[in-house]
PDB file of C-alpha atoms in Angstrom:
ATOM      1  CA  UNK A   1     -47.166  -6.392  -8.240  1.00  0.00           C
ATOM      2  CA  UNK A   2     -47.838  -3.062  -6.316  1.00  0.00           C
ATOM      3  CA  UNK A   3     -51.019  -1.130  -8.090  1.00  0.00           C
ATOM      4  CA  UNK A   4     -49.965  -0.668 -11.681  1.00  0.00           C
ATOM      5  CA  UNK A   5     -46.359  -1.381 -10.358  1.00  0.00           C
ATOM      6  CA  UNK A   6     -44.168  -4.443 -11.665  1.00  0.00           C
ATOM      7  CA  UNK A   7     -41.722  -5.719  -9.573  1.00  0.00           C
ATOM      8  CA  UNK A   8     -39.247  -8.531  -9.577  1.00  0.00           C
ATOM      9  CA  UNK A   9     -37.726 -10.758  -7.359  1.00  0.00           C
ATOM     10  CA  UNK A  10     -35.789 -14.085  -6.795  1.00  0.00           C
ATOM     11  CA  UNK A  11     -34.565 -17.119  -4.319  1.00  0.00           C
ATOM     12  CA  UNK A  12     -30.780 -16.887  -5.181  1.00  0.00           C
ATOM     13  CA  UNK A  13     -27.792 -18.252  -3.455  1.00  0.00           C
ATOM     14  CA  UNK A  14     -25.603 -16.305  -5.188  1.00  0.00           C
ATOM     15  CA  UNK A  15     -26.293 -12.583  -6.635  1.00  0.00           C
ATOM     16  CA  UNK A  16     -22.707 -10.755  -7.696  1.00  0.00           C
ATOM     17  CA  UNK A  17     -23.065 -13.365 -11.218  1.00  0.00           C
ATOM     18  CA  UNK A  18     -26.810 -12.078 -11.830  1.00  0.00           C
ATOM     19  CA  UNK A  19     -26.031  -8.353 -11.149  1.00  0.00           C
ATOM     20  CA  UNK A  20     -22.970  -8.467 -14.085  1.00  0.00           C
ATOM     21  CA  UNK A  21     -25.830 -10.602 -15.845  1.00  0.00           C
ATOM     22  CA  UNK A  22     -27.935  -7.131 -15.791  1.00  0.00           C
ATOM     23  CA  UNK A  23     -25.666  -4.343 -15.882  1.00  0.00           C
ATOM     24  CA  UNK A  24     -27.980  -1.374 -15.951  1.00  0.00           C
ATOM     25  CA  UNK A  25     -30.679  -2.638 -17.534  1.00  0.00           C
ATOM     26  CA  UNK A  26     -33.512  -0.316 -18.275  1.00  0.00           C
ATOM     27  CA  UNK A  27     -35.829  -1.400 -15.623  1.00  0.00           C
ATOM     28  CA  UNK A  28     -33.522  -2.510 -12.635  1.00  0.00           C
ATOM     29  CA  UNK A  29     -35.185  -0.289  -9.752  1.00  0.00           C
ATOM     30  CA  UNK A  30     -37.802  -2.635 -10.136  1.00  0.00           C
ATOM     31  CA  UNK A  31     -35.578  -5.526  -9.399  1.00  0.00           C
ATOM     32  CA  UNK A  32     -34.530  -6.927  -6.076  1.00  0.00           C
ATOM     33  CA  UNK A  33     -31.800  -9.038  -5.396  1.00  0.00           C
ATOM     34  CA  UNK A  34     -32.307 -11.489  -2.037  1.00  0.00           C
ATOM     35  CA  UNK A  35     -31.018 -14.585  -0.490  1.00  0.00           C
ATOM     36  CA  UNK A  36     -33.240 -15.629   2.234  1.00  0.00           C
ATOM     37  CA  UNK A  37     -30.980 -17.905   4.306  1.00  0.00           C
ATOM     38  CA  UNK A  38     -33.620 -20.746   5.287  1.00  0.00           C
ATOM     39  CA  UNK A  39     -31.350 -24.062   3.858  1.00  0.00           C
ATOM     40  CA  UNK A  40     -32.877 -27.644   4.233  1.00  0.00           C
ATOM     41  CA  UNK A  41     -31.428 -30.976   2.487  1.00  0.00           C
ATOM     42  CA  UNK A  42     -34.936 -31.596   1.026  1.00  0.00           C
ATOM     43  CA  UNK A  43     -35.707 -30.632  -2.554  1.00  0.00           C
ATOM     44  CA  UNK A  44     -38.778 -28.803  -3.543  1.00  0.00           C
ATOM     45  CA  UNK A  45     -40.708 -25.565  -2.239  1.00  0.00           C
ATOM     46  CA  UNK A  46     -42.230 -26.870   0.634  1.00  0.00           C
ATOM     47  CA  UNK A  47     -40.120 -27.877   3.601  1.00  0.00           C
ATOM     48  CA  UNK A  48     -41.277 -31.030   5.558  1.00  0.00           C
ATOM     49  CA  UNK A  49     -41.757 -29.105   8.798  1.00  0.00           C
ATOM     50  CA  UNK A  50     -43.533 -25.737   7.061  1.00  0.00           C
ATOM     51  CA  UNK A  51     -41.557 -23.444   9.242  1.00  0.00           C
ATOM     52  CA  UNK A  52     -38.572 -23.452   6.773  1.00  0.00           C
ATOM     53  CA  UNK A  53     -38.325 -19.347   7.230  1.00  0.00           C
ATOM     54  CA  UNK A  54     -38.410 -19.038  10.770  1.00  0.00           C
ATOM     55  CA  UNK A  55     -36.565 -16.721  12.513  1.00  0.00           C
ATOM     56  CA  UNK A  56     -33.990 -17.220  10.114  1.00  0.00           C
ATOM     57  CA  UNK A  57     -32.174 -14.404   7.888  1.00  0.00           C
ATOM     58  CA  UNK A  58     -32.862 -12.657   4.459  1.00  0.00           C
ATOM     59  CA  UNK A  59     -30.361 -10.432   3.000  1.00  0.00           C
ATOM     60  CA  UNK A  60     -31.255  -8.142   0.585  1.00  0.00           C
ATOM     61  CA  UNK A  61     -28.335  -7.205  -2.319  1.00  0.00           C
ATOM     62  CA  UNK A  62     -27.477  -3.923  -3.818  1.00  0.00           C
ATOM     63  CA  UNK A  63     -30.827  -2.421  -2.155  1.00  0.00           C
ATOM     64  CA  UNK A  64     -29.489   1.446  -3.211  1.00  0.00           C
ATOM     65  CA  UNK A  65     -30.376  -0.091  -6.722  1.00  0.00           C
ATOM     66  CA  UNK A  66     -33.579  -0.629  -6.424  1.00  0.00           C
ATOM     67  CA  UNK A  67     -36.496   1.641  -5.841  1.00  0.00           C
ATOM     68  CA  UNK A  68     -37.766   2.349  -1.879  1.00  0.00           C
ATOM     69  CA  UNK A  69     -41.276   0.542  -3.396  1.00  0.00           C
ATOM     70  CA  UNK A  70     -39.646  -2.523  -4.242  1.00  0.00           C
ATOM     71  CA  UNK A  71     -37.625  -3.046  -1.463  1.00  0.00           C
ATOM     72  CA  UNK A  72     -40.448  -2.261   1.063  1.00  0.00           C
ATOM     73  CA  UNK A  73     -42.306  -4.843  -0.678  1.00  0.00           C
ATOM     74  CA  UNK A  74     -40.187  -7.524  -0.802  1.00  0.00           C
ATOM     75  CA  UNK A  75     -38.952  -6.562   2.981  1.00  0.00           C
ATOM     76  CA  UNK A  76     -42.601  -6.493   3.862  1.00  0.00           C
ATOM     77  CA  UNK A  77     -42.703 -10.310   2.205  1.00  0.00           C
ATOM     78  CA  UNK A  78     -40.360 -11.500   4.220  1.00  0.00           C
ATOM     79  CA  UNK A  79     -41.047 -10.099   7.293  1.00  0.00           C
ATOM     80  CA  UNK A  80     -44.434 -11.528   6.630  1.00  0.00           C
ATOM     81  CA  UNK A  81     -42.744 -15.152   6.958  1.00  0.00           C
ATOM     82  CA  UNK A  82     -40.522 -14.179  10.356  1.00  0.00           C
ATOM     83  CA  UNK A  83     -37.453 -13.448   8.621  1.00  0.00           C
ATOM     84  CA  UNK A  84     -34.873 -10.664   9.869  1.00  0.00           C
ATOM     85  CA  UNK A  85     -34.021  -8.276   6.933  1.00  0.00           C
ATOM     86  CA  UNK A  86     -30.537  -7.198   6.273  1.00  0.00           C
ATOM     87  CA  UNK A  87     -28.507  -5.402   3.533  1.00  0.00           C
ATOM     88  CA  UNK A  88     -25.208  -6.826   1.597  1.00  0.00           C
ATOM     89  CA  UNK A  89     -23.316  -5.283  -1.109  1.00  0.00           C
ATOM     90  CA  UNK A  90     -23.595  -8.340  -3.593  1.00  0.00           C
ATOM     91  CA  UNK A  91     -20.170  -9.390  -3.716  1.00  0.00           C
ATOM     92  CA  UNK A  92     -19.814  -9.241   0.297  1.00  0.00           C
ATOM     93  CA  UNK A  93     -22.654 -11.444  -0.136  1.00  0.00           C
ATOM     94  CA  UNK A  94     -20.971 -13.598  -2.517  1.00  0.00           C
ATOM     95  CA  UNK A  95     -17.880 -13.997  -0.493  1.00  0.00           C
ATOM     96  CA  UNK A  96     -19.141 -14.255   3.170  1.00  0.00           C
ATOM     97  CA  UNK A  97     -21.842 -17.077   1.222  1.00  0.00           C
ATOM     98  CA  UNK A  98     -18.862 -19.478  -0.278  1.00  0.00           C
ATOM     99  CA  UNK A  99     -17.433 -19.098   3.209  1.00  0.00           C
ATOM    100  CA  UNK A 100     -21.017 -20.669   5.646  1.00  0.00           C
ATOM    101  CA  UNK A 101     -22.757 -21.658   3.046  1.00  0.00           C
ATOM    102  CA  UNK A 102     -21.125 -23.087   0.356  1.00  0.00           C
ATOM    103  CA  UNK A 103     -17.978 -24.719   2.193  1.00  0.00           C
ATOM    104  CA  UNK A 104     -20.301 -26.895   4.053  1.00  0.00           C
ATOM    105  CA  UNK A 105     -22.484 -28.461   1.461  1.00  0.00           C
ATOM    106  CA  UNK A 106     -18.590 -29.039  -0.472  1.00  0.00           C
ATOM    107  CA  UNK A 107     -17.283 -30.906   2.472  1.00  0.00           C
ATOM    108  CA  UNK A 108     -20.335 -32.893   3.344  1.00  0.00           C
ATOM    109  CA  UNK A 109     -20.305 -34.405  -0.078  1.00  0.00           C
ATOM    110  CA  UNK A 110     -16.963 -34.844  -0.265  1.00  0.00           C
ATOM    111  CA  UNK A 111     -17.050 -36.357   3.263  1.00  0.00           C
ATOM    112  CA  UNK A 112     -19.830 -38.849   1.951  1.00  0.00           C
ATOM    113  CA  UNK A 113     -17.579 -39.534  -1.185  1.00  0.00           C
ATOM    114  CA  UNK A 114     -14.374 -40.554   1.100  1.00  0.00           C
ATOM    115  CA  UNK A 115     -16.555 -42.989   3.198  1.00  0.00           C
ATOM    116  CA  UNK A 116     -18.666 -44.471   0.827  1.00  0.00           C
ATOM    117  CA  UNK A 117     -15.415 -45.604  -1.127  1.00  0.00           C
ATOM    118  CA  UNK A 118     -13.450 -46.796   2.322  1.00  0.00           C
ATOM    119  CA  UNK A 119     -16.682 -48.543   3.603  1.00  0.00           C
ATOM    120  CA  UNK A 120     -17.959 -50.813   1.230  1.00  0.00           C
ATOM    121  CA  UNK A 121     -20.087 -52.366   3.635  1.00  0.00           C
ATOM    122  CA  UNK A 122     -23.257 -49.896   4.452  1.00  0.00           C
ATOM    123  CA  UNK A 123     -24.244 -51.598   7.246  1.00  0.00           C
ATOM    124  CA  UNK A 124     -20.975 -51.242   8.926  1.00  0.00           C
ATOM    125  CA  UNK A 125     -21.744 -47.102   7.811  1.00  0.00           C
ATOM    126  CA  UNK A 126     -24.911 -47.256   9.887  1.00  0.00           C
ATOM    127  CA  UNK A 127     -23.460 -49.018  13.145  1.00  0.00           C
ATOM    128  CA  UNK A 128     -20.366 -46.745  12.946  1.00  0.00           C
ATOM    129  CA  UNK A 129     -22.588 -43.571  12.553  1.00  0.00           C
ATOM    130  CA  UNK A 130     -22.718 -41.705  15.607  1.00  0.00           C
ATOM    131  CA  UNK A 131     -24.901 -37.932  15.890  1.00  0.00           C
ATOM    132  CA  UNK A 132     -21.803 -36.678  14.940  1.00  0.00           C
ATOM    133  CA  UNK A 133     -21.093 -38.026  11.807  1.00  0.00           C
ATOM    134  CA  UNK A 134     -24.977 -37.942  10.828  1.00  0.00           C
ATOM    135  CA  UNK A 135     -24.711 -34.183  11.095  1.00  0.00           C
ATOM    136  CA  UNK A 136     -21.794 -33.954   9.311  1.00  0.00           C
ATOM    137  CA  UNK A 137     -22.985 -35.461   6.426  1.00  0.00           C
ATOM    138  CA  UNK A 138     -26.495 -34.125   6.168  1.00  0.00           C
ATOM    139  CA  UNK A 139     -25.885 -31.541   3.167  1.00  0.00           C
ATOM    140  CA  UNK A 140     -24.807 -34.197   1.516  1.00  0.00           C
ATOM    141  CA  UNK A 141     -28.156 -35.311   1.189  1.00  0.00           C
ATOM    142  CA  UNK A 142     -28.561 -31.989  -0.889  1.00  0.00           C
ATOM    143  CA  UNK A 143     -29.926 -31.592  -4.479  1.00  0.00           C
ATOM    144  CA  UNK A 144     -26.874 -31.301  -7.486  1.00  0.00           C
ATOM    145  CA  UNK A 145     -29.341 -29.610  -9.455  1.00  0.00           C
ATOM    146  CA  UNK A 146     -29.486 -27.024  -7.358  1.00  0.00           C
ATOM    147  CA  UNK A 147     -25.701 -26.872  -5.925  1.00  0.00           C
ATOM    148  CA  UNK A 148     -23.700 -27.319  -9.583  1.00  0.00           C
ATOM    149  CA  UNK A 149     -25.195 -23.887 -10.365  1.00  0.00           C
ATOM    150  CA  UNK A 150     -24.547 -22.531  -7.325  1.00  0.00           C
ATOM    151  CA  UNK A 151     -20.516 -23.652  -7.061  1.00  0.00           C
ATOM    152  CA  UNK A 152     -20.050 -22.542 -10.590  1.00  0.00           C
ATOM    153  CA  UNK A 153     -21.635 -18.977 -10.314  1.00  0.00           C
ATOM    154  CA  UNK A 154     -19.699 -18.205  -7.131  1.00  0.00           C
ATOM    155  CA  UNK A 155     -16.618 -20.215  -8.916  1.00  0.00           C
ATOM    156  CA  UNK A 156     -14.657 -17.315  -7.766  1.00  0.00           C
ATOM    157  CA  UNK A 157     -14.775 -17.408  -4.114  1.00  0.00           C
ATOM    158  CA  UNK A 158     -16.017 -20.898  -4.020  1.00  0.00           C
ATOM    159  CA  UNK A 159     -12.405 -21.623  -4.670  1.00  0.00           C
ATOM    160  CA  UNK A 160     -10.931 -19.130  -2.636  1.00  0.00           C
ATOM    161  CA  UNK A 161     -12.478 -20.654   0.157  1.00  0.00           C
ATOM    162  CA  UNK A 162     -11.625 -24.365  -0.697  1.00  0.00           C
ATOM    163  CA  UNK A 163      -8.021 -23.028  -0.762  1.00  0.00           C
ATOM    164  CA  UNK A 164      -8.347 -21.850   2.634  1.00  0.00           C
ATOM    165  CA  UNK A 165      -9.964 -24.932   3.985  1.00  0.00           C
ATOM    166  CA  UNK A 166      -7.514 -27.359   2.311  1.00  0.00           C
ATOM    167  CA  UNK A 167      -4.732 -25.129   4.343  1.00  0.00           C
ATOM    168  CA  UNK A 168      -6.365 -26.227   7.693  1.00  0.00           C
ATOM    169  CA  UNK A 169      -6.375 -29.231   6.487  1.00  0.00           C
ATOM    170  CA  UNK A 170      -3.114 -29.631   5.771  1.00  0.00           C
ATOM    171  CA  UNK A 171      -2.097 -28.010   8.685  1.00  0.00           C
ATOM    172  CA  UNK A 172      -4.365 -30.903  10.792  1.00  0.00           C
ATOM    173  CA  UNK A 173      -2.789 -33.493   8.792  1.00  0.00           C
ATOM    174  CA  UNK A 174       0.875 -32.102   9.708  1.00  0.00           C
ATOM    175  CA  UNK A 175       0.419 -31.959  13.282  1.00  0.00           C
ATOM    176  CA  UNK A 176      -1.258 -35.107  13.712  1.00  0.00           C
ATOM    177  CA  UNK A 177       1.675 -36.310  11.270  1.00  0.00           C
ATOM    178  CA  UNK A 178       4.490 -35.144  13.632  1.00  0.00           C
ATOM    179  CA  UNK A 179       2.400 -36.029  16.640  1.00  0.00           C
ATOM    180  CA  UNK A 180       2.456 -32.516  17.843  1.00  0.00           C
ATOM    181  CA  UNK A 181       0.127 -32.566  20.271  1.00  0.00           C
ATOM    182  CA  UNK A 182       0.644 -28.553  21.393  1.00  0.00           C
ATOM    183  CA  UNK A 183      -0.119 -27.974  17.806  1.00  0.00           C
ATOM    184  CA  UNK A 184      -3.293 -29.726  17.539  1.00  0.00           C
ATOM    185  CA  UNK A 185      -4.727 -28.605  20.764  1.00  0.00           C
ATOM    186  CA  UNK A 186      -3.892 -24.859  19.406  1.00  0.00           C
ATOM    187  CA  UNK A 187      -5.673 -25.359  16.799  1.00  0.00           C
ATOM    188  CA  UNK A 188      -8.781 -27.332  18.477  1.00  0.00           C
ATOM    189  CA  UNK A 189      -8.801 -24.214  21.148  1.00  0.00           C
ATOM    190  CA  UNK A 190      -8.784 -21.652  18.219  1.00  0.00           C
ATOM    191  CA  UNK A 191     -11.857 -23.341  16.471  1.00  0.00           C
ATOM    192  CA  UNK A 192     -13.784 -23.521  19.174  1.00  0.00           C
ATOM    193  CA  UNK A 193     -13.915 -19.677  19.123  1.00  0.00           C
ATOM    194  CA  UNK A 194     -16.903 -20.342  16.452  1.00  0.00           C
ATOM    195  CA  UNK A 195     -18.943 -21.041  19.510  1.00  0.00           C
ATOM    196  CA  UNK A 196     -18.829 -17.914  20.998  1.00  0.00           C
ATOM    197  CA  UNK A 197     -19.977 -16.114  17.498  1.00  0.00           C
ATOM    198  CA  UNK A 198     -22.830 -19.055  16.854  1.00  0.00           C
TER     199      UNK A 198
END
């Protein structure tokens, strides 16, 4: 609230599915669509660190939609907690989400699923489990109430992305298949590119 000013916000992952939601409502300069980019596997509001917004990222959706006070507001909020403000056309958001975000958290569980069925044993899990594997499978420790709304909202690109992952897999599985080592070293040396953008 900003004087006699009513403004509204949110936490979403996922904002292209809320702005069909509330196409042209009456009031929807006083709306802001965000997605402040601060994940942890812990449920709940209160991370166990309380430096969950850190230097981390908050993009703001659609912000030509909304009025100049309710985006400096809700800039100003974040800024307040150390996050670095930046604007997304909804959809972009959408997409370029199901690609960092949502990918992981599918393959982490997934991950979990695969091993949890092949080792029945959990104690052989934890002396197998290197830093590697513990890191791998972290999201997995993430809440379903939170992430079946999320992967069905963003259905769309969600899939679009699992498409493109199951590819590399597939292309992984072929090489290491035909034992083409020039093949798997390619494409070990073109993922490692990520590095130089993280």
């Amino acid at each position: 609230r900003n004087g006699t000013q009513k403004f509204v916000t949110n936490l979403r992952s996922t904002n292209a599915f809320l702005e069909k939601e509330l196409k042209h409502p009456p009031n929807r300069k006083q709306y802001v669509a965000p997605h402040p980019v601060a994940c942890t596997k812990f449920s709940g509001p209160l991370p166990p660190n309380g430096i969950l917004f850190n230097n981390k990222t908050a993009i703001i959706c659609d912000h030509r939609d909304s009025s100049l006070q309710a985006i400096s507001l809700v800039k100003n909020m974040y800024e307040t907690l150390h996050m670095k403000v930046i604007y997304m056309n909804a959809h972009e958001h959408d997409v370029s989400a199901a690609y960092v975000s949502h990918i992981s958290h599918l393959t982490s569980f997934a991950l979990s699923l695969a091993v949890l069925e092949k080792e029945k044993d959990e104690k052989r899990i934890l002396d197998l489990a290197s830093g590697g594997f513990a890191s791998t499978v972290r999201l997995a420790k993430s809440s379903a109430e939170m992430w079946v709304p999320v992967f069905d909202q963003n259905s769309k690109y969600v899939l679009e992305v699992l498409d493109t992952y199951i590819n590399k897999l597939q292309l992984f599985k072929n090489a290491i298949q035909k034992k083409d080592h020039q093949q798997l070293t390619q494409l070990i040396h073109e993922s490692n590119k990520i590095q130089k953008i993280l």
